mmCIF file of C-alpha atoms in Angstrom:
data_model
loop_
_atom_site.group_PDB
_atom_site.id
_atom_site.type_symbol
_atom_site.label_atom_id
_atom_site.label_comp_id
_atom_site.label_asym_id
_atom_site.label_seq_id
_atom_site.Cartn_x
_atom_site.Cartn_y
_atom_site.Cartn_z
ATOM 1 C CA MET A 26 -62.361 45.038 57.707
ATOM 2 C CA ASN A 27 -66.407 45.400 58.613
ATOM 3 C CA PRO A 28 -68.435 41.751 58.506
ATOM 4 C CA LEU A 29 -71.304 43.214 57.151
ATOM 5 C CA ASN A 30 -69.474 43.860 53.452
ATOM 6 C CA PHE A 31 -69.502 40.043 52.946
ATOM 7 C CA ALA A 32 -72.732 40.137 53.491
ATOM 8 C CA ILE A 33 -73.351 39.302 49.613
ATOM 9 C CA LEU A 34 -72.032 36.239 50.240
ATOM 10 C CA ASP A 35 -75.058 34.618 52.135
ATOM 11 C CA TYR A 36 -77.032 34.858 48.960
ATOM 12 C CA VAL A 37 -74.218 32.226 47.656
ATOM 13 C CA ALA A 38 -75.232 28.288 48.303
ATOM 14 C CA LEU A 39 -71.806 27.096 48.618
ATOM 15 C CA PRO A 40 -70.411 27.147 52.541
ATOM 16 C CA ILE A 41 -67.775 30.449 52.105
ATOM 17 C CA PHE A 42 -65.779 32.160 55.140
ATOM 18 C CA VAL A 43 -62.974 34.497 54.938
ATOM 19 C CA LEU A 44 -60.009 34.640 57.718
ATOM 20 C CA ARG A 45 -58.373 37.717 58.382
ATOM 21 C CA PRO A 46 -55.589 37.814 61.370
ATOM 22 C CA ASP A 47 -55.925 39.225 64.331
ATOM 23 C CA PRO A 48 -53.653 41.429 66.559
ATOM 24 C CA GLU A 49 -51.666 38.179 67.833
ATOM 25 C CA GLY A 50 -51.237 37.469 64.234
ATOM 26 C CA ARG A 51 -53.741 34.296 64.308
ATOM 27 C CA PRO A 52 -56.042 33.563 61.695
ATOM 28 C CA VAL A 53 -59.596 34.336 62.870
ATOM 29 C CA TYR A 54 -63.122 34.258 61.325
ATOM 30 C CA ALA A 55 -63.885 37.566 59.998
ATOM 31 C CA PHE A 56 -67.436 36.258 58.601
ATOM 32 C CA TRP A 57 -69.162 33.161 58.162
ATOM 33 C CA ASN A 58 -72.068 32.827 55.222
ATOM 34 C CA ARG A 59 -75.530 30.425 56.094
ATOM 35 C CA ALA A 60 -74.398 27.601 54.208
ATOM 36 C CA ALA A 61 -71.239 27.786 55.768
ATOM 37 C CA GLU A 62 -73.635 27.832 58.934
ATOM 38 C CA ARG A 63 -75.668 24.700 58.003
ATOM 39 C CA LEU A 64 -71.775 22.578 57.043
ATOM 40 C CA GLY A 65 -70.341 23.352 60.033
ATOM 41 C CA ALA A 66 -74.051 22.980 62.245
ATOM 42 C CA ARG A 67 -72.833 26.267 64.094
ATOM 43 C CA PRO A 68 -74.118 29.834 63.535
ATOM 44 C CA ARG A 69 -71.746 32.507 63.428
ATOM 45 C CA GLU A 70 -71.998 33.846 66.557
ATOM 46 C CA GLU A 71 -70.294 31.042 67.857
ATOM 47 C CA VAL A 72 -67.817 31.634 65.199
ATOM 48 C CA LEU A 73 -66.879 35.342 64.390
ATOM 49 C CA GLY A 74 -63.471 36.159 66.490
ATOM 50 C CA HIS A 75 -62.608 32.488 66.774
ATOM 51 C CA THR A 76 -60.138 31.145 65.446
ATOM 52 C CA ALA A 77 -60.849 27.190 63.657
ATOM 53 C CA ARG A 78 -59.079 26.005 66.883
ATOM 54 C CA GLU A 79 -61.063 27.298 69.325
ATOM 55 C CA VAL A 80 -64.622 26.364 67.137
ATOM 56 C CA TYR A 81 -64.054 22.769 66.284
ATOM 57 C CA GLU A 82 -62.368 20.665 68.662
ATOM 58 C CA GLY A 83 -60.170 17.166 68.125
ATOM 59 C CA ALA A 84 -58.155 16.518 65.156
ATOM 60 C CA PHE A 85 -60.367 18.630 62.587
ATOM 61 C CA GLY A 86 -60.180 21.802 64.390
ATOM 62 C CA GLU A 87 -55.897 21.492 64.842
ATOM 63 C CA ALA A 88 -55.815 20.240 61.321
ATOM 64 C CA ALA A 89 -57.856 23.121 59.594
ATOM 65 C CA TYR A 90 -56.566 26.403 62.243
ATOM 66 C CA ARG A 91 -52.516 24.246 61.307
ATOM 67 C CA ARG A 92 -54.138 24.344 57.146
ATOM 68 C CA HIS A 93 -54.476 28.169 58.157
ATOM 69 C CA MET A 94 -51.255 28.775 59.569
ATOM 70 C CA GLU A 95 -49.764 27.781 56.750
ATOM 71 C CA VAL A 96 -51.769 29.890 54.231
ATOM 72 C CA MET A 97 -50.652 32.837 56.611
ATOM 73 C CA ALA A 98 -46.575 32.268 56.533
ATOM 74 C CA THR A 99 -46.537 31.317 52.289
ATOM 75 C CA ARG A 100 -49.080 33.483 50.974
ATOM 76 C CA THR A 101 -49.811 30.722 48.096
ATOM 77 C CA ALA A 102 -53.548 29.122 48.017
ATOM 78 C CA GLN A 103 -54.306 26.004 49.289
ATOM 79 C CA THR A 104 -56.762 22.654 48.775
ATOM 80 C CA TYR A 105 -57.118 20.310 50.971
ATOM 81 C CA ASP A 106 -59.674 17.326 52.394
ATOM 82 C CA LEU A 107 -60.570 16.999 56.136
ATOM 83 C CA LEU A 108 -62.922 14.315 57.831
ATOM 84 C CA LEU A 109 -65.412 16.573 59.975
ATOM 85 C CA ASP A 110 -68.090 14.986 62.016
ATOM 86 C CA LEU A 111 -71.627 15.669 60.617
ATOM 87 C CA ASP A 112 -74.454 14.394 62.640
ATOM 88 C CA GLY A 113 -72.391 11.308 64.281
ATOM 89 C CA SER A 114 -71.277 10.130 60.790
ATOM 90 C CA ALA A 115 -67.337 10.845 59.206
ATOM 91 C CA THR A 116 -68.026 13.542 55.962
ATOM 92 C CA GLU A 117 -65.352 14.460 54.173
ATOM 93 C CA VAL A 118 -64.748 17.962 53.392
ATOM 94 C CA GLN A 119 -62.656 19.920 50.251
ATOM 95 C CA THR A 120 -61.679 23.036 51.490
ATOM 96 C CA THR A 121 -59.597 25.872 49.383
ATOM 97 C CA LEU A 122 -58.362 29.028 51.071
ATOM 98 C CA SER A 123 -57.401 31.733 48.798
ATOM 99 C CA PRO A 124 -55.034 35.060 49.879
ATOM 100 C CA ILE A 125 -56.010 38.376 49.415
ATOM 101 C CA LEU A 126 -52.771 40.548 49.788
ATOM 102 C CA GLY A 127 -51.847 44.091 50.303
ATOM 103 C CA HIS A 128 -50.057 46.720 48.715
ATOM 104 C CA ASP A 129 -47.473 45.502 51.436
ATOM 105 C CA ASP A 130 -47.181 41.818 50.503
ATOM 106 C CA HIS A 131 -49.395 41.379 54.083
ATOM 107 C CA ILE A 132 -52.325 39.229 53.872
ATOM 108 C CA ILE A 133 -55.725 41.117 53.954
ATOM 109 C CA VAL A 134 -58.392 38.175 54.409
ATOM 110 C CA ILE A 135 -58.339 34.575 53.281
ATOM 111 C CA VAL A 136 -61.866 33.668 51.215
ATOM 112 C CA GLY A 137 -62.118 29.458 51.887
ATOM 113 C CA THR A 138 -65.068 27.713 49.583
ATOM 114 C CA SER A 139 -65.867 24.580 51.508
ATOM 115 C CA THR A 140 -67.958 21.171 49.205
ATOM 116 C CA ILE A 141 -68.929 18.101 50.820
ATOM 117 C CA VAL A 142 -66.893 15.358 48.363
ATOM 118 C CA THR A 143 -68.237 12.408 50.191
ATOM 119 C CA PRO A 144 -71.182 11.751 47.856
ATOM 120 C CA ILE A 145 -68.842 12.620 44.852
ATOM 121 C CA ARG A 146 -66.131 10.111 46.374
ATOM 122 C CA ALA A 147 -68.807 7.610 46.330
ATOM 123 C CA ALA A 148 -69.636 7.906 43.026
ATOM 124 C CA GLN A 149 -66.169 7.482 42.008
ATOM 125 C CA GLN A 150 -65.939 4.522 43.824
ATOM 126 C CA LYS A 151 -69.074 3.098 42.489
ATOM 127 C CA ASP A 152 -67.955 3.605 39.010
ATOM 128 C CA ILE A 153 -64.348 2.311 39.624
ATOM 129 C CA GLU A 154 -66.219 -0.813 40.890
ATOM 130 C CA THR A 155 -68.667 -0.680 37.873
ATOM 131 C CA LEU A 156 -65.437 -0.108 35.589
ATOM 132 C CA ALA A 157 -63.652 -3.494 37.077
ATOM 133 C CA ARG A 158 -66.633 -5.700 36.668
ATOM 134 C CA VAL A 159 -67.026 -4.728 32.925
ATOM 135 C CA GLU A 160 -63.545 -5.116 32.424
ATOM 136 C CA ARG A 161 -63.558 -8.950 34.497
ATOM 137 C CA ALA A 162 -66.344 -9.551 31.810
ATOM 138 C CA ARG A 163 -64.640 -8.546 28.758
ATOM 139 C CA ARG A 164 -61.017 -10.316 29.948
ATOM 140 C CA GLU A 165 -63.352 -13.561 30.792
ATOM 141 C CA MET A 166 -65.178 -13.003 27.236
ATOM 142 C CA GLU A 167 -61.603 -13.088 25.166
ATOM 143 C CA GLN A 168 -60.755 -15.787 27.578
ATOM 144 C CA TYR A 169 -63.367 -17.691 26.122
ATOM 145 C CA LEU A 170 -63.178 -16.451 22.963
ATOM 146 C CA ALA A 171 -59.196 -17.579 22.567
ATOM 147 C CA PHE A 172 -60.152 -21.155 24.251
ATOM 148 C CA ALA A 173 -63.065 -21.782 21.410
ATOM 149 C CA ALA A 174 -60.816 -20.803 18.815
ATOM 150 C CA HIS A 175 -58.046 -22.526 19.597
ATOM 151 C CA ASP A 176 -60.332 -25.751 20.353
ATOM 152 C CA LEU A 177 -61.517 -24.583 16.817
ATOM 153 C CA ARG A 178 -58.535 -25.329 14.862
ATOM 154 C CA ALA A 179 -57.706 -29.386 15.391
ATOM 155 C CA PRO A 180 -61.374 -29.788 13.234
ATOM 156 C CA MET A 181 -60.783 -27.601 10.974
ATOM 157 C CA ARG A 182 -57.451 -28.819 10.257
ATOM 158 C CA ARG A 183 -59.241 -32.276 10.268
ATOM 159 C CA ILE A 184 -61.963 -31.495 7.971
ATOM 160 C CA LEU A 185 -59.174 -29.689 5.024
ATOM 161 C CA GLY A 186 -57.278 -33.053 5.549
ATOM 162 C CA LEU A 187 -59.967 -35.014 4.874
ATOM 163 C CA SER A 188 -61.225 -33.069 1.634
ATOM 164 C CA GLU A 189 -57.706 -33.601 0.486
ATOM 165 C CA LEU A 190 -57.551 -37.318 1.173
ATOM 166 C CA ILE A 191 -61.080 -37.490 -0.367
ATOM 167 C CA ARG A 192 -60.336 -35.332 -3.565
ATOM 168 C CA ASP A 193 -57.043 -37.556 -3.946
ATOM 169 C CA GLU A 194 -59.084 -41.110 -4.139
ATOM 170 C CA LEU A 195 -61.796 -39.356 -6.409
ATOM 171 C CA PRO A 196 -61.783 -41.208 -10.172
ATOM 172 C CA GLU A 197 -60.699 -38.177 -12.577
ATOM 173 C CA ASP A 198 -64.776 -38.213 -14.476
ATOM 174 C CA ALA A 199 -66.108 -37.322 -10.664
ATOM 175 C CA THR A 200 -65.460 -33.889 -11.332
ATOM 176 C CA GLU A 201 -68.645 -32.484 -9.377
ATOM 177 C CA ALA A 202 -67.738 -34.431 -6.351
ATOM 178 C CA ARG A 203 -64.227 -32.730 -6.518
ATOM 179 C CA GLU A 204 -65.576 -30.049 -6.723
ATOM 180 C CA ILE A 205 -67.372 -30.124 -3.535
ATOM 181 C CA ALA A 206 -64.001 -31.313 -2.070
ATOM 182 C CA ASP A 207 -62.485 -28.199 -3.389
ATOM 183 C CA LEU A 208 -65.116 -26.017 -1.527
ATOM 184 C CA MET A 209 -64.409 -28.299 1.805
ATOM 185 C CA SER A 210 -60.718 -27.575 1.105
ATOM 186 C CA GLU A 211 -61.668 -23.549 1.029
ATOM 187 C CA VAL A 212 -63.723 -22.633 3.217
ATOM 188 C CA SER A 213 -61.702 -25.015 5.785
ATOM 189 C CA GLU A 214 -59.089 -22.979 5.024
ATOM 190 C CA LYS A 215 -60.865 -19.247 5.503
ATOM 191 C CA ALA A 216 -62.581 -21.249 8.681
ATOM 192 C CA GLN A 217 -58.540 -21.282 9.982
ATOM 193 C CA ASP A 218 -56.879 -17.839 9.079
ATOM 194 C CA LEU A 219 -60.280 -16.533 11.314
ATOM 195 C CA ILE A 220 -59.352 -18.588 13.928
ATOM 196 C CA GLY A 221 -56.303 -17.857 13.986
ATOM 197 C CA GLU A 222 -57.381 -13.759 13.634
ATOM 198 C CA VAL A 223 -59.092 -13.982 16.717
ATOM 199 C CA LEU A 224 -55.980 -16.123 18.296
ATOM 200 C CA ASP A 225 -53.903 -13.293 17.029
ATOM 201 C CA PHE A 226 -56.407 -10.585 18.837
ATOM 202 C CA SER A 227 -56.712 -12.244 21.608
ATOM 203 C CA GLU A 228 -53.077 -12.248 22.034
ATOM 204 C CA ALA A 229 -52.500 -8.616 20.723
ATOM 205 C CA SER A 230 -54.939 -7.332 23.949
ATOM 206 C CA ASN A 231 -53.707 -9.232 26.319
ATOM 207 C CA ALA A 232 -49.868 -8.636 26.432
ATOM 208 C CA GLU A 233 -48.122 -7.416 29.257
ATOM 209 C CA GLU A 234 -45.825 -4.111 28.757
ATOM 210 C CA ARG A 235 -41.808 -4.868 28.666
ATOM 211 C CA ILE A 236 -39.096 -2.339 27.732
ATOM 212 C CA GLU A 237 -35.848 -4.133 26.602
ATOM 213 C CA SER A 238 -33.115 -3.791 24.216
ATOM 214 C CA PHE A 239 -33.235 -5.590 21.192
ATOM 215 C CA GLU A 240 -32.057 -5.681 17.946
ATOM 216 C CA LEU A 241 -34.460 -4.922 15.012
ATOM 217 C CA HIS A 242 -33.777 -7.282 12.494
ATOM 218 C CA LEU A 243 -32.932 -9.941 14.269
ATOM 219 C CA LEU A 244 -36.567 -9.912 16.098
ATOM 220 C CA CYS A 245 -37.673 -9.571 12.427
ATOM 221 C CA ARG A 246 -35.808 -12.567 10.813
ATOM 222 C CA ASP A 247 -37.237 -14.248 13.202
ATOM 223 C CA ILE A 248 -40.794 -13.690 12.352
ATOM 224 C CA PHE A 249 -39.899 -14.075 8.825
ATOM 225 C CA THR A 250 -38.339 -17.873 9.041
ATOM 226 C CA VAL A 251 -41.873 -18.651 10.896
ATOM 227 C CA LEU A 252 -43.823 -16.566 8.238
ATOM 228 C CA ASP A 253 -42.064 -17.485 4.952
ATOM 229 C CA PRO A 254 -39.833 -20.638 6.146
ATOM 230 C CA ARG A 255 -39.366 -21.825 2.149
ATOM 231 C CA GLY A 256 -37.407 -17.670 1.066
ATOM 232 C CA GLN A 257 -40.394 -17.367 -1.162
ATOM 233 C CA HIS A 258 -40.679 -13.872 -0.851
ATOM 234 C CA ASP A 259 -38.506 -10.961 -0.459
ATOM 235 C CA LEU A 260 -38.442 -9.861 2.971
ATOM 236 C CA ASP A 261 -35.899 -7.325 4.455
ATOM 237 C CA ALA A 262 -35.607 -5.241 7.952
ATOM 238 C CA GLN A 263 -33.125 -2.472 9.367
ATOM 239 C CA GLU A 264 -30.518 -3.290 10.878
ATOM 240 C CA ILE A 265 -30.792 -0.959 13.767
ATOM 241 C CA ARG A 266 -30.830 -1.526 17.732
ATOM 242 C CA LEU A 267 -34.152 -0.309 19.816
ATOM 243 C CA THR A 268 -35.460 0.065 23.338
ATOM 244 C CA ALA A 269 -38.967 -0.429 23.092
ATOM 245 C CA ASP A 270 -41.677 -2.954 24.546
ATOM 246 C CA ARG A 271 -40.213 -5.745 22.424
ATOM 247 C CA THR A 272 -43.289 -8.209 22.893
ATOM 248 C CA ALA A 273 -45.682 -5.737 21.775
ATOM 249 C CA LEU A 274 -43.833 -5.010 18.584
ATOM 250 C CA GLN A 275 -42.867 -8.794 17.821
ATOM 251 C CA ILE A 276 -47.024 -9.566 17.987
ATOM 252 C CA ILE A 277 -47.223 -6.288 16.202
ATOM 253 C CA LEU A 278 -44.786 -6.913 13.369
ATOM 254 C CA ARG A 279 -45.963 -10.609 12.915
ATOM 255 C CA ASN A 280 -49.435 -10.004 12.346
ATOM 256 C CA LEU A 281 -48.528 -6.883 9.742
ATOM 257 C CA VAL A 282 -46.078 -8.894 7.808
ATOM 258 C CA ASP A 283 -48.396 -11.850 7.750
ATOM 259 C CA ASN A 284 -51.420 -9.816 6.271
ATOM 260 C CA ALA A 285 -48.625 -8.628 3.840
ATOM 261 C CA LEU A 286 -47.849 -12.168 2.461
ATOM 262 C CA LYS A 287 -51.526 -13.105 2.948
ATOM 263 C CA HIS A 288 -53.605 -10.528 0.885
ATOM 264 C CA ALA A 289 -50.493 -9.209 -1.592
ATOM 265 C CA GLY A 290 -52.799 -11.339 -4.360
ATOM 266 C CA LYS A 291 -48.866 -11.883 -5.813
ATOM 267 C CA ASP A 292 -46.841 -15.392 -5.654
ATOM 268 C CA ARG A 293 -43.870 -12.942 -4.252
ATOM 269 C CA VAL A 294 -44.266 -10.667 -2.063
ATOM 270 C CA ARG A 295 -41.732 -7.584 -1.022
ATOM 271 C CA VAL A 296 -41.990 -6.585 3.103
ATOM 272 C CA ARG A 297 -39.750 -3.349 4.532
ATOM 273 C CA VAL A 298 -39.225 -2.968 8.003
ATOM 274 C CA ARG A 299 -37.555 0.166 8.977
ATOM 275 C CA THR A 300 -37.293 3.070 11.022
ATOM 276 C CA ASP A 301 -38.537 6.857 10.897
ATOM 277 C CA ALA A 302 -38.063 9.551 13.218
ATOM 278 C CA THR A 303 -40.946 11.549 13.869
ATOM 279 C CA ASN A 304 -41.710 14.686 16.077
ATOM 280 C CA GLU A 305 -43.201 12.492 18.836
ATOM 281 C CA GLY A 306 -39.908 9.809 18.787
ATOM 282 C CA LEU A 307 -39.241 6.953 16.349
ATOM 283 C CA ASP A 308 -41.933 4.499 14.386
ATOM 284 C CA ILE A 309 -41.718 2.172 12.515
ATOM 285 C CA LEU A 310 -42.676 1.113 9.224
ATOM 286 C CA VAL A 311 -44.004 -2.252 7.406
ATOM 287 C CA GLU A 312 -44.115 -1.373 3.613
ATOM 288 C CA ASP A 313 -44.983 -3.941 0.796
ATOM 289 C CA ASN A 314 -45.536 -3.649 -2.661
ATOM 290 C CA GLY A 315 -48.822 -5.548 -2.117
ATOM 291 C CA LYS A 316 -52.410 -4.835 -3.786
ATOM 292 C CA GLY A 317 -53.644 -2.508 -1.060
ATOM 293 C CA LEU A 318 -56.002 -2.197 1.363
ATOM 294 C CA PRO A 319 -59.493 -3.599 2.048
ATOM 295 C CA GLY A 320 -62.158 -0.854 1.632
ATOM 296 C CA GLY A 321 -62.541 0.507 4.742
ATOM 297 C CA THR A 322 -59.190 -0.087 6.522
ATOM 298 C CA LEU A 323 -58.179 3.277 5.884
ATOM 299 C CA ASP A 324 -61.161 4.303 8.194
ATOM 300 C CA PHE A 325 -61.292 1.414 10.777
ATOM 301 C CA LEU A 326 -57.177 2.475 11.413
ATOM 302 C CA ASP A 327 -58.516 5.889 11.512
ATOM 303 C CA GLY A 328 -60.433 4.757 14.879
ATOM 304 C CA LYS A 329 -63.953 3.987 13.496
ATOM 305 C CA PRO A 330 -66.048 0.947 14.338
ATOM 306 C CA PHE A 331 -64.893 -2.307 13.669
ATOM 307 C CA GLU A 332 -66.856 -4.028 11.573
ATOM 308 C CA TYR A 333 -66.580 -7.950 9.344
ATOM 309 C CA GLY A 334 -64.220 -7.903 7.322
ATOM 310 C CA HIS A 335 -61.650 -5.743 8.670
ATOM 311 C CA GLY A 336 -60.156 -8.386 10.726
ATOM 312 C CA PHE A 337 -59.435 -9.040 14.189
ATOM 313 C CA GLY A 338 -55.852 -9.174 13.991
ATOM 314 C CA LEU A 339 -55.972 -5.276 13.276
ATOM 315 C CA LEU A 340 -58.709 -4.601 15.733
ATOM 316 C CA GLY A 341 -56.179 -6.397 18.406
ATOM 317 C CA LEU A 342 -53.281 -4.703 17.021
ATOM 318 C CA ARG A 343 -55.680 -0.827 17.470
ATOM 319 C CA ARG A 344 -56.630 -2.251 21.315
ATOM 320 C CA LEU A 345 -52.926 -2.912 22.132
ATOM 321 C CA LEU A 346 -51.574 0.249 21.279
ATOM 322 C CA GLY A 347 -54.282 2.236 22.349
ATOM 323 C CA MET A 348 -53.426 1.266 25.738
ATOM 324 C CA ARG A 349 -50.161 1.899 25.364
ATOM 325 C CA LYS A 350 -51.646 5.390 23.919
ATOM 326 C CA GLY A 351 -49.380 4.173 20.762
ATOM 327 C CA LYS A 352 -51.287 4.250 17.196
ATOM 328 C CA LEU A 353 -51.523 2.155 14.321
ATOM 329 C CA SER A 354 -51.821 4.322 10.432
ATOM 330 C CA ALA A 355 -51.386 3.109 6.995
ATOM 331 C CA THR A 356 -50.781 4.672 3.863
ATOM 332 C CA GLN A 357 -51.825 3.752 0.521
ATOM 333 C CA PRO A 358 -48.586 5.029 -2.343
ATOM 334 C CA GLU A 359 -49.396 6.313 -5.408
ATOM 335 C CA GLY A 360 -47.140 3.437 -6.921
ATOM 336 C CA GLY A 361 -48.943 0.618 -5.021
ATOM 337 C CA GLY A 362 -49.015 -1.819 -2.282
ATOM 338 C CA SER A 363 -49.277 0.049 1.303
ATOM 339 C CA VAL A 364 -47.338 1.375 4.160
ATOM 340 C CA PHE A 365 -48.120 0.595 7.531
ATOM 341 C CA ARG A 366 -46.990 3.296 10.503
ATOM 342 C CA VAL A 367 -46.580 1.330 13.862
ATOM 343 C CA HIS A 368 -46.128 5.138 16.762
ATOM 344 C CA LEU A 369 -45.414 2.892 19.980
ATOM 345 C CA PRO A 370 -44.119 5.247 23.466
ATOM 346 C CA GLY A 371 -40.867 4.803 24.195
ATOM 347 C CA THR A 372 -39.437 3.930 21.167
ATOM 348 C CA ARG A 373 -36.010 5.044 20.734
ATOM 349 C CA LEU A 374 -32.694 4.105 19.314
ATOM 350 C CA ALA A 375 -30.792 1.607 22.348
#
């Protein structure tokens, strides 16, 4: 094959070379474009008709020659990375070899293209280091947020206790003072709810993944006992054994059941936890008969930016599931109430 047939490759900026088998079956350079000359720091006159082992001394030449022989033997394309000594510094070069076969399935030529990937690797490493710094800063911020929320709980409880004490000690005709005491109690309770949501967000964001087998209804029974110790509500869970990320599911169910009880607008709420088989596996449904979802919740769960009012708890759950490639969605049935659907990859029947 005449090397002049490849002359057009000199107009390509990417280093390109062509190998062909010599009479002894060794892959020798049949063409070496100008970009390859610049990369290899060798004129084509010193390269053509020689093997990589002859062109490059040492480990680089041996490794390149071995790759060339592998493509000759397998007749399949191959991509590999090697360190080339350029101007006294090690440079990582990525090369792709593509064999061209004749009608008899024998190799006519092998076309090789090379790219210097050292700057790409450096940029990737810089991106990794930047992401690591951002992640550390995020974790530190969330940790500080959790500590601050935890420390605020005690004074908020004290304010609530003081407001109740003041209200109890007021005379019956102290209407205005009683209204102020009631307002203090209301503000304190709302502040405690917000603090609880911040702590839920922190817990959900930092939960470690751990797959295990457990009974769904027993997990829910513990959650129901904590959230409804007096049994004022109608809470129930499907009796089924699952294999899933138990810690994550416990955090998710506790948040969803707690939200259902807090925001239902009823003295007695019905909450059902059950499973639903889908094409993607097994989902967990949390259904309630409350007053429905606050405005914007469906858009938020669909991926829209967080806005105040959606609740830090839901933000934490969305992040927890996102880290596990899961999803939290919700619907509002025509008869009222809400249905949350939890898709947690790896959840299945035990």
